[in-house]
mmCIF file of C-alpha atoms and ligand atoms in Angstrom:
data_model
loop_
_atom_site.group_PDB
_atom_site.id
_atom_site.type_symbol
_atom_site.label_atom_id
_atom_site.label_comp_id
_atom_site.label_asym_id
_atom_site.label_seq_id
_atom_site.Cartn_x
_atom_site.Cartn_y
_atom_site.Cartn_z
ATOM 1 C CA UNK K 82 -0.534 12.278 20.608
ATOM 2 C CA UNK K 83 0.795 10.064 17.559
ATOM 3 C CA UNK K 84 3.611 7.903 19.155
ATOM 4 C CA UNK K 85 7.144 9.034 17.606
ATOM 5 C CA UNK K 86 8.614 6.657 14.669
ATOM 6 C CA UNK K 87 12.210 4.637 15.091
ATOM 7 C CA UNK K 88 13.770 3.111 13.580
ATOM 8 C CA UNK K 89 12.021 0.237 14.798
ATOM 9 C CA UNK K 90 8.058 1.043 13.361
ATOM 10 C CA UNK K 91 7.098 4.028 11.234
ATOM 11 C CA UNK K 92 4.890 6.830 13.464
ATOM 12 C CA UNK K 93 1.683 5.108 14.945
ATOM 13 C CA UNK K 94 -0.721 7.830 13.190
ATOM 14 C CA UNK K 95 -4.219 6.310 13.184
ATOM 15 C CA UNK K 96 -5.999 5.218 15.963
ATOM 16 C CA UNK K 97 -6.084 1.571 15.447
ATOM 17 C CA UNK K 98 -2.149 2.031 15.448
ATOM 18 C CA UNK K 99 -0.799 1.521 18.849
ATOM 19 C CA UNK K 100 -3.324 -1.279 19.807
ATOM 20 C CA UNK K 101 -1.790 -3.271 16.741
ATOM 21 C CA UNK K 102 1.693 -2.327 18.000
ATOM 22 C CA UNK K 103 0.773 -3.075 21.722
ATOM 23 C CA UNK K 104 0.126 -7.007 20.423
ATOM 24 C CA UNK K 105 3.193 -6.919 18.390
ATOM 25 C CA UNK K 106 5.509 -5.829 21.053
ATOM 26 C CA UNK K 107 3.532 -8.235 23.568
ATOM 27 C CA UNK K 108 4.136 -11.648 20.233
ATOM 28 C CA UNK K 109 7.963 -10.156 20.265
ATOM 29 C CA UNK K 110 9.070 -9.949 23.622
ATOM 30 C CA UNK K 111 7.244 -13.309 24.966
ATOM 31 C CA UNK K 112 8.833 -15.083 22.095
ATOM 32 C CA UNK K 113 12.195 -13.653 22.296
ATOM 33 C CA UNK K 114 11.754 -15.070 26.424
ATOM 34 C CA UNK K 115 11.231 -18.034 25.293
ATOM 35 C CA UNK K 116 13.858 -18.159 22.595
ATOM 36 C CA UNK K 117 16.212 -17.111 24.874
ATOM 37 C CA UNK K 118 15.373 -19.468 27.448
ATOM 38 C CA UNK K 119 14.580 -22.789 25.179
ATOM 39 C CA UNK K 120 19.029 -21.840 23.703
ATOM 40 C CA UNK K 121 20.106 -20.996 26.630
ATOM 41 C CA UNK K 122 18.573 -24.552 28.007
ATOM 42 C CA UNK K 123 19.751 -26.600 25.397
ATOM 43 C CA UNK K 124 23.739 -24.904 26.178
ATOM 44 C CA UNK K 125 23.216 -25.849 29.426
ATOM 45 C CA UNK K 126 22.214 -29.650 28.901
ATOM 46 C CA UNK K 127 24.397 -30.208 26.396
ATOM 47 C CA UNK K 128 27.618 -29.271 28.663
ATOM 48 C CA UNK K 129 25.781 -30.690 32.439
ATOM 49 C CA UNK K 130 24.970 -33.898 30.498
ATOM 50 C CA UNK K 131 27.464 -35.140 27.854
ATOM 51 C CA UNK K 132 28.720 -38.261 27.766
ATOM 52 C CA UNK K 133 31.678 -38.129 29.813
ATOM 53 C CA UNK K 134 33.345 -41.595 28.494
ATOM 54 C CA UNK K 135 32.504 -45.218 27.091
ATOM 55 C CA UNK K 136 31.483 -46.646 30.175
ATOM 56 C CA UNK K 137 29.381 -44.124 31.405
ATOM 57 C CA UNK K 138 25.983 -44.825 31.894
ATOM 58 C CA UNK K 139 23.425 -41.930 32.761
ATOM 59 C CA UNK K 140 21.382 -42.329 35.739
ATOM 60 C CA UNK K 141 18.300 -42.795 35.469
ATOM 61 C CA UNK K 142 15.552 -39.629 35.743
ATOM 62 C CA UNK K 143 11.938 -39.914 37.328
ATOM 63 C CA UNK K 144 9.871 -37.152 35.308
ATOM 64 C CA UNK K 145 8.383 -34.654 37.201
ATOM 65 C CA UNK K 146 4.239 -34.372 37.272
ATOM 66 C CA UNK K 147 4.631 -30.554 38.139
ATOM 67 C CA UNK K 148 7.402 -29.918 35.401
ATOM 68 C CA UNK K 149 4.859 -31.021 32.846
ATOM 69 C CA UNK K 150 1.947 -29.710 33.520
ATOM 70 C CA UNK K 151 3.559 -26.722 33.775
ATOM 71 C CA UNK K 152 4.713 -26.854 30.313
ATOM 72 C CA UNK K 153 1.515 -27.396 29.292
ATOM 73 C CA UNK K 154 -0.544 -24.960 30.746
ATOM 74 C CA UNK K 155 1.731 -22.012 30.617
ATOM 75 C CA UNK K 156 1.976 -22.111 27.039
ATOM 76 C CA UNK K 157 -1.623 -22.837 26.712
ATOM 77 C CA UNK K 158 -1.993 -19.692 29.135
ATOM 78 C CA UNK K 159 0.158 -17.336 26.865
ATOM 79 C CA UNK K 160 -1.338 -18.513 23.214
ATOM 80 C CA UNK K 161 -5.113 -17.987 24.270
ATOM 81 C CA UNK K 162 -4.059 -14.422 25.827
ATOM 82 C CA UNK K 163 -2.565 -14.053 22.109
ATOM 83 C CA UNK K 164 -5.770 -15.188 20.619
ATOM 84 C CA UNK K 165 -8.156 -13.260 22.639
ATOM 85 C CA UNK K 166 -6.148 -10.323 22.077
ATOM 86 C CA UNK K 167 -5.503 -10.453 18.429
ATOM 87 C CA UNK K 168 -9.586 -11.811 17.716
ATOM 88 C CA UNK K 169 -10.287 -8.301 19.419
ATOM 89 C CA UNK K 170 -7.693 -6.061 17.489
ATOM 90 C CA UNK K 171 -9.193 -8.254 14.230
ATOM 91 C CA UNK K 172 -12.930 -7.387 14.773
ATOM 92 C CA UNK K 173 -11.898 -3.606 15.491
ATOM 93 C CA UNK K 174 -9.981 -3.766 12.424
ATOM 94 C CA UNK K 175 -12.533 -5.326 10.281
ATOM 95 C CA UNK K 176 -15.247 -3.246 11.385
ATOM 96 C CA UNK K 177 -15.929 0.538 10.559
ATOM 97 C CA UNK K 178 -17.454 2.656 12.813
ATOM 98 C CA UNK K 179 -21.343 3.071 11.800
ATOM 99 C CA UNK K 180 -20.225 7.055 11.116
ATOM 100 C CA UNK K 181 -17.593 6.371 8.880
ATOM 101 C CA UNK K 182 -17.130 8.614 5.589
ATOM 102 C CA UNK K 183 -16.585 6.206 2.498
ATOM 103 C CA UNK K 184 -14.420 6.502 -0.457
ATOM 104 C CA UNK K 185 -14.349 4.540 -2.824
ATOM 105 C CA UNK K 186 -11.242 2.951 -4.367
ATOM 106 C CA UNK K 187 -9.472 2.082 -7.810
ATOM 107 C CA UNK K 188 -6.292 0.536 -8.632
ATOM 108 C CA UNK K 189 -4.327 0.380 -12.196
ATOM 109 C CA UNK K 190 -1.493 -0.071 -13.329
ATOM 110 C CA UNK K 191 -0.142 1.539 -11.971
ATOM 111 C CA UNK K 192 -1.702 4.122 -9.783
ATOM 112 C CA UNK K 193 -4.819 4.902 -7.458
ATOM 113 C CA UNK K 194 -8.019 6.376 -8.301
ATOM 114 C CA UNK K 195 -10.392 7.399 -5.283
ATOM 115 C CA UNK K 196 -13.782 8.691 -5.669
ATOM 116 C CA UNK K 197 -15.008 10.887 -3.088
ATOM 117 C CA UNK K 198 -19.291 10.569 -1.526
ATOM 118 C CA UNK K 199 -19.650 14.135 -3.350
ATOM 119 C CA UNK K 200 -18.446 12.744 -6.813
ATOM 120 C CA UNK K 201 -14.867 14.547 -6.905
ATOM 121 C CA UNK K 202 -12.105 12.192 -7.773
ATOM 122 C CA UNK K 203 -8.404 12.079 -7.101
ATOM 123 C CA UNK K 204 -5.642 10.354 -8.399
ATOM 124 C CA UNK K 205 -2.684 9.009 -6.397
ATOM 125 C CA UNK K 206 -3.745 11.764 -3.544
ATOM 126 C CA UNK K 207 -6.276 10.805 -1.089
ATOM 127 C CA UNK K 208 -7.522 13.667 0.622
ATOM 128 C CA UNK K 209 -9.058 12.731 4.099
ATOM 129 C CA UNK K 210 -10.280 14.699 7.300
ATOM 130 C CA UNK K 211 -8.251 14.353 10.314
ATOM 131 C CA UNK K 212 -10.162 12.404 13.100
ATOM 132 C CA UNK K 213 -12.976 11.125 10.999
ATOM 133 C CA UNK K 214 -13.758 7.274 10.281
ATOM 134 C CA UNK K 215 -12.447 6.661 6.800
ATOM 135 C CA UNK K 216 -14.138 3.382 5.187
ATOM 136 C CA UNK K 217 -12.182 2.445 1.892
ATOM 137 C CA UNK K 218 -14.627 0.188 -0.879
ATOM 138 C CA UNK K 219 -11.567 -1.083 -2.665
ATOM 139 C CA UNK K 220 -11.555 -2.858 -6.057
ATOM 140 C CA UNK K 221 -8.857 -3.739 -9.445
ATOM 141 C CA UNK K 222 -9.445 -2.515 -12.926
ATOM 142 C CA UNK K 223 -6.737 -5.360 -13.778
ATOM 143 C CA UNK K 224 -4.591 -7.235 -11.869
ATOM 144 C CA UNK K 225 -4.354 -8.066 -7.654
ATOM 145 C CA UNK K 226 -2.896 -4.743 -5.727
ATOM 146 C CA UNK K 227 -2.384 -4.211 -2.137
ATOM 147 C CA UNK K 228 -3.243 -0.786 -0.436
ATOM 148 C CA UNK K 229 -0.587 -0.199 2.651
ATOM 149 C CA UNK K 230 -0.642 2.577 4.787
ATOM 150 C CA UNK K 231 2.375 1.867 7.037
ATOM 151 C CA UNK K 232 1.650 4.670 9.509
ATOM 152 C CA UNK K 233 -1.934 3.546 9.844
ATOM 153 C CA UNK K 234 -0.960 -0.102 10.148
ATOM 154 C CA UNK K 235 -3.268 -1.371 7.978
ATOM 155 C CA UNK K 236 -3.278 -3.395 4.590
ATOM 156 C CA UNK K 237 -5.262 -4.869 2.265
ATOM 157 C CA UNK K 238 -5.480 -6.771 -1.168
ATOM 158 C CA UNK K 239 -7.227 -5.325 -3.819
ATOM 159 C CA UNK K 240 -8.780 -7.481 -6.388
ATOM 160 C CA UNK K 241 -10.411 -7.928 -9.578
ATOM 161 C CA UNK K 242 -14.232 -8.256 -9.795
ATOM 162 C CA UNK K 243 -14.588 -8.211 -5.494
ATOM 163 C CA UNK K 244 -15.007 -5.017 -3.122
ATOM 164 C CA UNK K 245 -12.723 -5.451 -0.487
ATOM 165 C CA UNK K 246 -12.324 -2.368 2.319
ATOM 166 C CA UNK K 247 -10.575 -1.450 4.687
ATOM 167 C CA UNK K 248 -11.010 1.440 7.808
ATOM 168 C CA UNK K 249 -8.798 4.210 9.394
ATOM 169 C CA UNK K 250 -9.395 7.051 11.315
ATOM 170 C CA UNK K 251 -6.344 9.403 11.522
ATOM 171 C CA UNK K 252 -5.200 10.927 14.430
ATOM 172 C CA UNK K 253 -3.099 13.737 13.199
ATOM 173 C CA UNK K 254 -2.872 15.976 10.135
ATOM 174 C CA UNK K 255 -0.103 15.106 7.970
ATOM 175 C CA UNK K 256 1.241 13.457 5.098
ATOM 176 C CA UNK K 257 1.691 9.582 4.964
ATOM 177 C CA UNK K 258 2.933 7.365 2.114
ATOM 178 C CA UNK K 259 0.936 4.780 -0.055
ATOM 179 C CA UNK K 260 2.563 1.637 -1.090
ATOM 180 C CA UNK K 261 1.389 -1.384 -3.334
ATOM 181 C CA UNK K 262 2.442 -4.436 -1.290
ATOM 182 C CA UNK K 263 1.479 -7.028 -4.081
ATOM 183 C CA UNK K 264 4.168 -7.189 -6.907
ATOM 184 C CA UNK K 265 1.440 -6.068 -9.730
ATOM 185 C CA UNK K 266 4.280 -5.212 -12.988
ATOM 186 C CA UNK K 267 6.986 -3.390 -14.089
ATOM 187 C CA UNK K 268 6.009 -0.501 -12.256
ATOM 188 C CA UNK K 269 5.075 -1.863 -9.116
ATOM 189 C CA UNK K 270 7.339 0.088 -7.234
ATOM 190 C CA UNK K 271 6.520 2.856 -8.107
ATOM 191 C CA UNK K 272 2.501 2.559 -7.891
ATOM 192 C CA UNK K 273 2.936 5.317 -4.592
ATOM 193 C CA UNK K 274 0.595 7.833 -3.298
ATOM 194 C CA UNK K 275 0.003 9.552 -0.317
ATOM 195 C CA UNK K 276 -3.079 9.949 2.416
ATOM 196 C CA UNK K 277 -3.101 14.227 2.379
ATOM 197 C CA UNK K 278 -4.737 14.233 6.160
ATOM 198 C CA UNK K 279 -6.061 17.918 6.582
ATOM 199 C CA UNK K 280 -8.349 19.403 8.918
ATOM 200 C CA UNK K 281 -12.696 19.320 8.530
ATOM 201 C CA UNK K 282 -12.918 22.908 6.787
ATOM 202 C CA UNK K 283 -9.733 22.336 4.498
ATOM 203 C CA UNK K 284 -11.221 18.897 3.017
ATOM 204 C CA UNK K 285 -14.696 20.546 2.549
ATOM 205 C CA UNK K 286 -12.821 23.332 0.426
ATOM 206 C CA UNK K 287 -10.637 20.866 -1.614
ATOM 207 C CA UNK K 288 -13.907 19.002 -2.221
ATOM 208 C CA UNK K 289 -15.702 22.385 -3.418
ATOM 209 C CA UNK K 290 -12.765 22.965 -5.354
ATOM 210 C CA UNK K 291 -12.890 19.692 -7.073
ATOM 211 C CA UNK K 292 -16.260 21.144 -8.468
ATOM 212 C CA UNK K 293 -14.731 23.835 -10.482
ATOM 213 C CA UNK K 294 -13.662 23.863 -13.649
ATOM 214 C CA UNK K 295 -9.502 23.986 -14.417
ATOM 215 C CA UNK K 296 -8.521 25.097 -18.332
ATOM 216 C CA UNK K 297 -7.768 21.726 -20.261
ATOM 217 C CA UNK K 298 -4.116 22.407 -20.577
ATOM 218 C CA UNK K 299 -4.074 22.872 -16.542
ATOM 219 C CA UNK K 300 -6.020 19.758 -16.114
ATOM 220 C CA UNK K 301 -3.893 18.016 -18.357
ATOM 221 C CA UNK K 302 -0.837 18.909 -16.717
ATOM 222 C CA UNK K 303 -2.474 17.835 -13.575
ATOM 223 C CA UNK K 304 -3.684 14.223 -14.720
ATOM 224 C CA UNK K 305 0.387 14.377 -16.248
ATOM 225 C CA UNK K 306 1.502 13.866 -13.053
ATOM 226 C CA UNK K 307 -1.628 12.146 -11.145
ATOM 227 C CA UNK K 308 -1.471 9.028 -13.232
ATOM 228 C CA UNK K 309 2.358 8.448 -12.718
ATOM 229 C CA UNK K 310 2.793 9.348 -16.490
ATOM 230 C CA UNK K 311 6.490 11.223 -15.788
ATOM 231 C CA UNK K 312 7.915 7.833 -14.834
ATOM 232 C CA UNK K 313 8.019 6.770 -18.097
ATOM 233 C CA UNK K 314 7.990 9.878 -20.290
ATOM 234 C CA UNK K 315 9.764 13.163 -20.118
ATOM 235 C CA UNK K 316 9.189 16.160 -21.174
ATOM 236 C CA UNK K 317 12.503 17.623 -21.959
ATOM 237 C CA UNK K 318 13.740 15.744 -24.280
ATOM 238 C CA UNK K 319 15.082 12.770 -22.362
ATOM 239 C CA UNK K 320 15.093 8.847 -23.034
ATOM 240 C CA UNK K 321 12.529 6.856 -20.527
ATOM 241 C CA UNK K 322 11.163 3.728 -20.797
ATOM 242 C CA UNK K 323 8.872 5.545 -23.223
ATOM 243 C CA UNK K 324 9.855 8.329 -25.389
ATOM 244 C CA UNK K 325 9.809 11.486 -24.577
ATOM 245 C CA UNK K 326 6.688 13.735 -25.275
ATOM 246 C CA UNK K 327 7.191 17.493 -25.718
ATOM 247 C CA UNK K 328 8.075 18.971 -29.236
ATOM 248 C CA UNK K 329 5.987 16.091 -30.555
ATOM 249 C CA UNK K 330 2.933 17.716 -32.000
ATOM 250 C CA UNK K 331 3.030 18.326 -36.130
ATOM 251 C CA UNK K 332 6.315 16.477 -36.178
ATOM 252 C CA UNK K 333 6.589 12.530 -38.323
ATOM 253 C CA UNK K 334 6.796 9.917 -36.115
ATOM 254 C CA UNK K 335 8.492 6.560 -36.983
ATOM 255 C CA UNK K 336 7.432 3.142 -36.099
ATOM 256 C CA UNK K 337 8.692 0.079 -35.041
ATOM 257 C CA UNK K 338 6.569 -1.496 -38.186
ATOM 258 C CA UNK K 339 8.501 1.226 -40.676
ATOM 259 C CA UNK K 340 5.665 2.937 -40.844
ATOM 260 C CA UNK K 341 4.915 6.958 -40.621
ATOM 261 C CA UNK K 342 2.361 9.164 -39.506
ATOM 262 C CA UNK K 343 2.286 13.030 -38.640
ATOM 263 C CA UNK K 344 1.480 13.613 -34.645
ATOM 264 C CA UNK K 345 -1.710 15.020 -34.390
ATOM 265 C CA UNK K 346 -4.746 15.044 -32.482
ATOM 266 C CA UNK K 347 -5.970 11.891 -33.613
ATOM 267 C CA UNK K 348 -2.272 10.294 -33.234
ATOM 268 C CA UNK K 349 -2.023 11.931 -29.511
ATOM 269 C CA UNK K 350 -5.638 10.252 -28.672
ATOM 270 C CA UNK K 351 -4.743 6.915 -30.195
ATOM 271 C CA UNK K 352 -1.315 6.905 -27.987
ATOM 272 C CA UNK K 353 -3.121 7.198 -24.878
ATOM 273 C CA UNK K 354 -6.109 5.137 -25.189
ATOM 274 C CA UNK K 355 -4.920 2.290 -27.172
ATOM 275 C CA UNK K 356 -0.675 2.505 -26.995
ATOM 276 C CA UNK K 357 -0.036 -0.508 -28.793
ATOM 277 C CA UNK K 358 -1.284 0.814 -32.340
ATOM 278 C CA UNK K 359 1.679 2.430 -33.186
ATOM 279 C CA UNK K 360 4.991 1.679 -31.276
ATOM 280 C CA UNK K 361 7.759 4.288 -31.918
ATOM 281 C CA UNK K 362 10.747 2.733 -33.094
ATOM 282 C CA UNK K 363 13.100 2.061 -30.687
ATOM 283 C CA UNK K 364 11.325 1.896 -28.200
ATOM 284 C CA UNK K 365 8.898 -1.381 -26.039
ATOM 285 C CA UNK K 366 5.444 -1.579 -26.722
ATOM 286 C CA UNK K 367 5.072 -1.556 -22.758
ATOM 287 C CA UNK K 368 2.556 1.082 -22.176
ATOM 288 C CA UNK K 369 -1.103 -0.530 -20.842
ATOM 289 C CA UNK K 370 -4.183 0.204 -22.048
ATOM 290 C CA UNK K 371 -5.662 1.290 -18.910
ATOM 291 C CA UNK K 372 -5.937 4.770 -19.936
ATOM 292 C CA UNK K 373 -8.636 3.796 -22.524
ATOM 293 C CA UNK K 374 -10.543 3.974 -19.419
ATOM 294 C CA UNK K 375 -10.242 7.871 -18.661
ATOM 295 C CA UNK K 376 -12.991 10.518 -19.292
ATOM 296 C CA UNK K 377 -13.354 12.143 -22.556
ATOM 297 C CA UNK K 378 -12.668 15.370 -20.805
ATOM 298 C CA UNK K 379 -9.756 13.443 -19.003
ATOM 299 C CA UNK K 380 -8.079 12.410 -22.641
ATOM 300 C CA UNK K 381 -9.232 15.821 -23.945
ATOM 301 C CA UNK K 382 -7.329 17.554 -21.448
ATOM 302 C CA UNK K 383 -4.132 15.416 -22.228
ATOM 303 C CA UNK K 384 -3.998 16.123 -25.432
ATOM 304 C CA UNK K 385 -4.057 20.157 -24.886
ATOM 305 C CA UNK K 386 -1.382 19.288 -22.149
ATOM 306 C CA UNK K 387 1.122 17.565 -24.587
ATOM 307 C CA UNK K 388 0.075 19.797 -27.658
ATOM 308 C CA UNK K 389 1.359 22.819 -25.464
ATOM 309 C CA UNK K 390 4.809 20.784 -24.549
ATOM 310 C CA UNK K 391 7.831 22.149 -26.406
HETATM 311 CU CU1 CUA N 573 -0.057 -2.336 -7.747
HETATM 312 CU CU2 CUA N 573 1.932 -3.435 -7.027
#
């Protein structure tokens, strides 16, 4: 039943969707109408009543009572349709359904963490059950974020120290894009992620599956690629905005400061948690120190992961 995408508005995918498009198409057309009409007016009087030479003098118009109070009410008329209409979109918007499952959400620099009721987590993946009320607690570790969902129509800000949330209730299983909307650093753009809509049973297994334990290497691999970390570190060989990161364990590492050190376990920690200890040379000490933030088992895990890079 989701409406097809143009090329016009993405695919109307939640059920909030349409309404929000119903309004917009309703704005659009009146104003184009009235756009159209207000140019095509002004044309018109500017050829029926130009000056035609020196001595002309226009005759003199009596306004007419009807012609005004038309213009008056008519608008007045259109805007509080607008108004009533949008206040009732706004309140479903802004409200979740009683029922609704929360999540609660997390955004770095420069991805998204979501915690699940059940305690699993997820990065840059949000796994949700089609046709169920989804209520999103949203807060910042750092700076202001903004969580768009394009095919569910909604979007929010996401802000230090303050829950904000937002509500959605997809309509079809499927795969729809995440976007930060508030410019939030150098990798802004690339702060994506992606609502994973499955069915009842196939969320209740990913969330059982969340339970189990993967080997630390596996897990590594997996946060690798959760947290965005490929975007500004290979791992064969080539030159990032970081520098690349397999063949690095045992090796000496050189420093913007001239100073050495041998990569090992400790060195591998330090990089993650606190990147602007030792800068390689050559390279911008423009890593953040969100990771500091991760699990023990999270950084653990890492550290297998690029130990086993070669
Ligand atoms: Cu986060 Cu832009």
């Amino acid at each position: 039943m989701g409406d097809q995408g143009s090329s016009w508005l993405p695919d109307a995918m939640s059920s909030v969707a349409r309404d929000v498009d119903a309004l917009f198409n309703f704005v659009l057309i009146v104003s184009t109408i009235l756009f159209a009409a207000v140019i095509v007016s002004t044309i018109y009087f500017v050829i029926r009543y130009r000056r035609r030479s020196d001595q002309y003098v226009p005759e003199r118009i009596k306004e007419s009572k009807w012609l005004e109070a038309a213009w008056i009410i008519l608008p007045t008329i259109l805007t509080m349709i607008i108004f009533t209409w949008g206040f009732r979109v706004f309140i479903t918007l802004s409200t979740p359904p009683p029922d609704s499952y929360q999540i609660t959400v997390r955004a770095k620099q420069w991805f998204w963490e979501f915690e699940y009721s059940e305690g699993a987590t997820s990065t840059s993946d949000l796994y949700v059950p089609v046709g169920k009320p989804i209520k999103l607690l949203m807060s910042s570790g750092d700076v202001i974020h903004s969580f768009f969902v394009p095919e569910f129509r909604i979007k929010h800000d996401v802000i230090p120290n303050r829950y904000t949330s937002v509500w959605f209730e997809a309509t079809e299983v499927g795969e729809y894009r995440i976007y930060c909307t508030e410019y939030c650093g150098q990798q802004h753009s690339m702060m994506l992620g992606m609502v994973r809509v499955v069915t009842q049973e196939e969320f209740d297994d990913w969330l059982d599956e969340q339970s189990q334990d993967l080997p630390p290497v596996e897990l590594g691999e997996r946060l690798f690629t959760q947290y965005n970390c490929q975007v500004c570190h290979a791992t064969d060989g080539s030159r990032l905005i970081g520098p690349p990161l397999n063949g690095l364990f045992g090796i000496t590492r050189e420093f913007d400061d001239g100073m050495t050190a041998v990569a090992d376990d400790n060195y591998l920690r330090e990089s993650i948690v606190n990147p602007g200890a030792k800068v390689v040379a050559g390279y911008p000490n423009a890593m953040v120190a969100t990771y500091g933030s991760l699990s023990t088992k999270q950084i653990d895990a890492l550290v297998a992961y690029l130990k086993s890079l070669e």
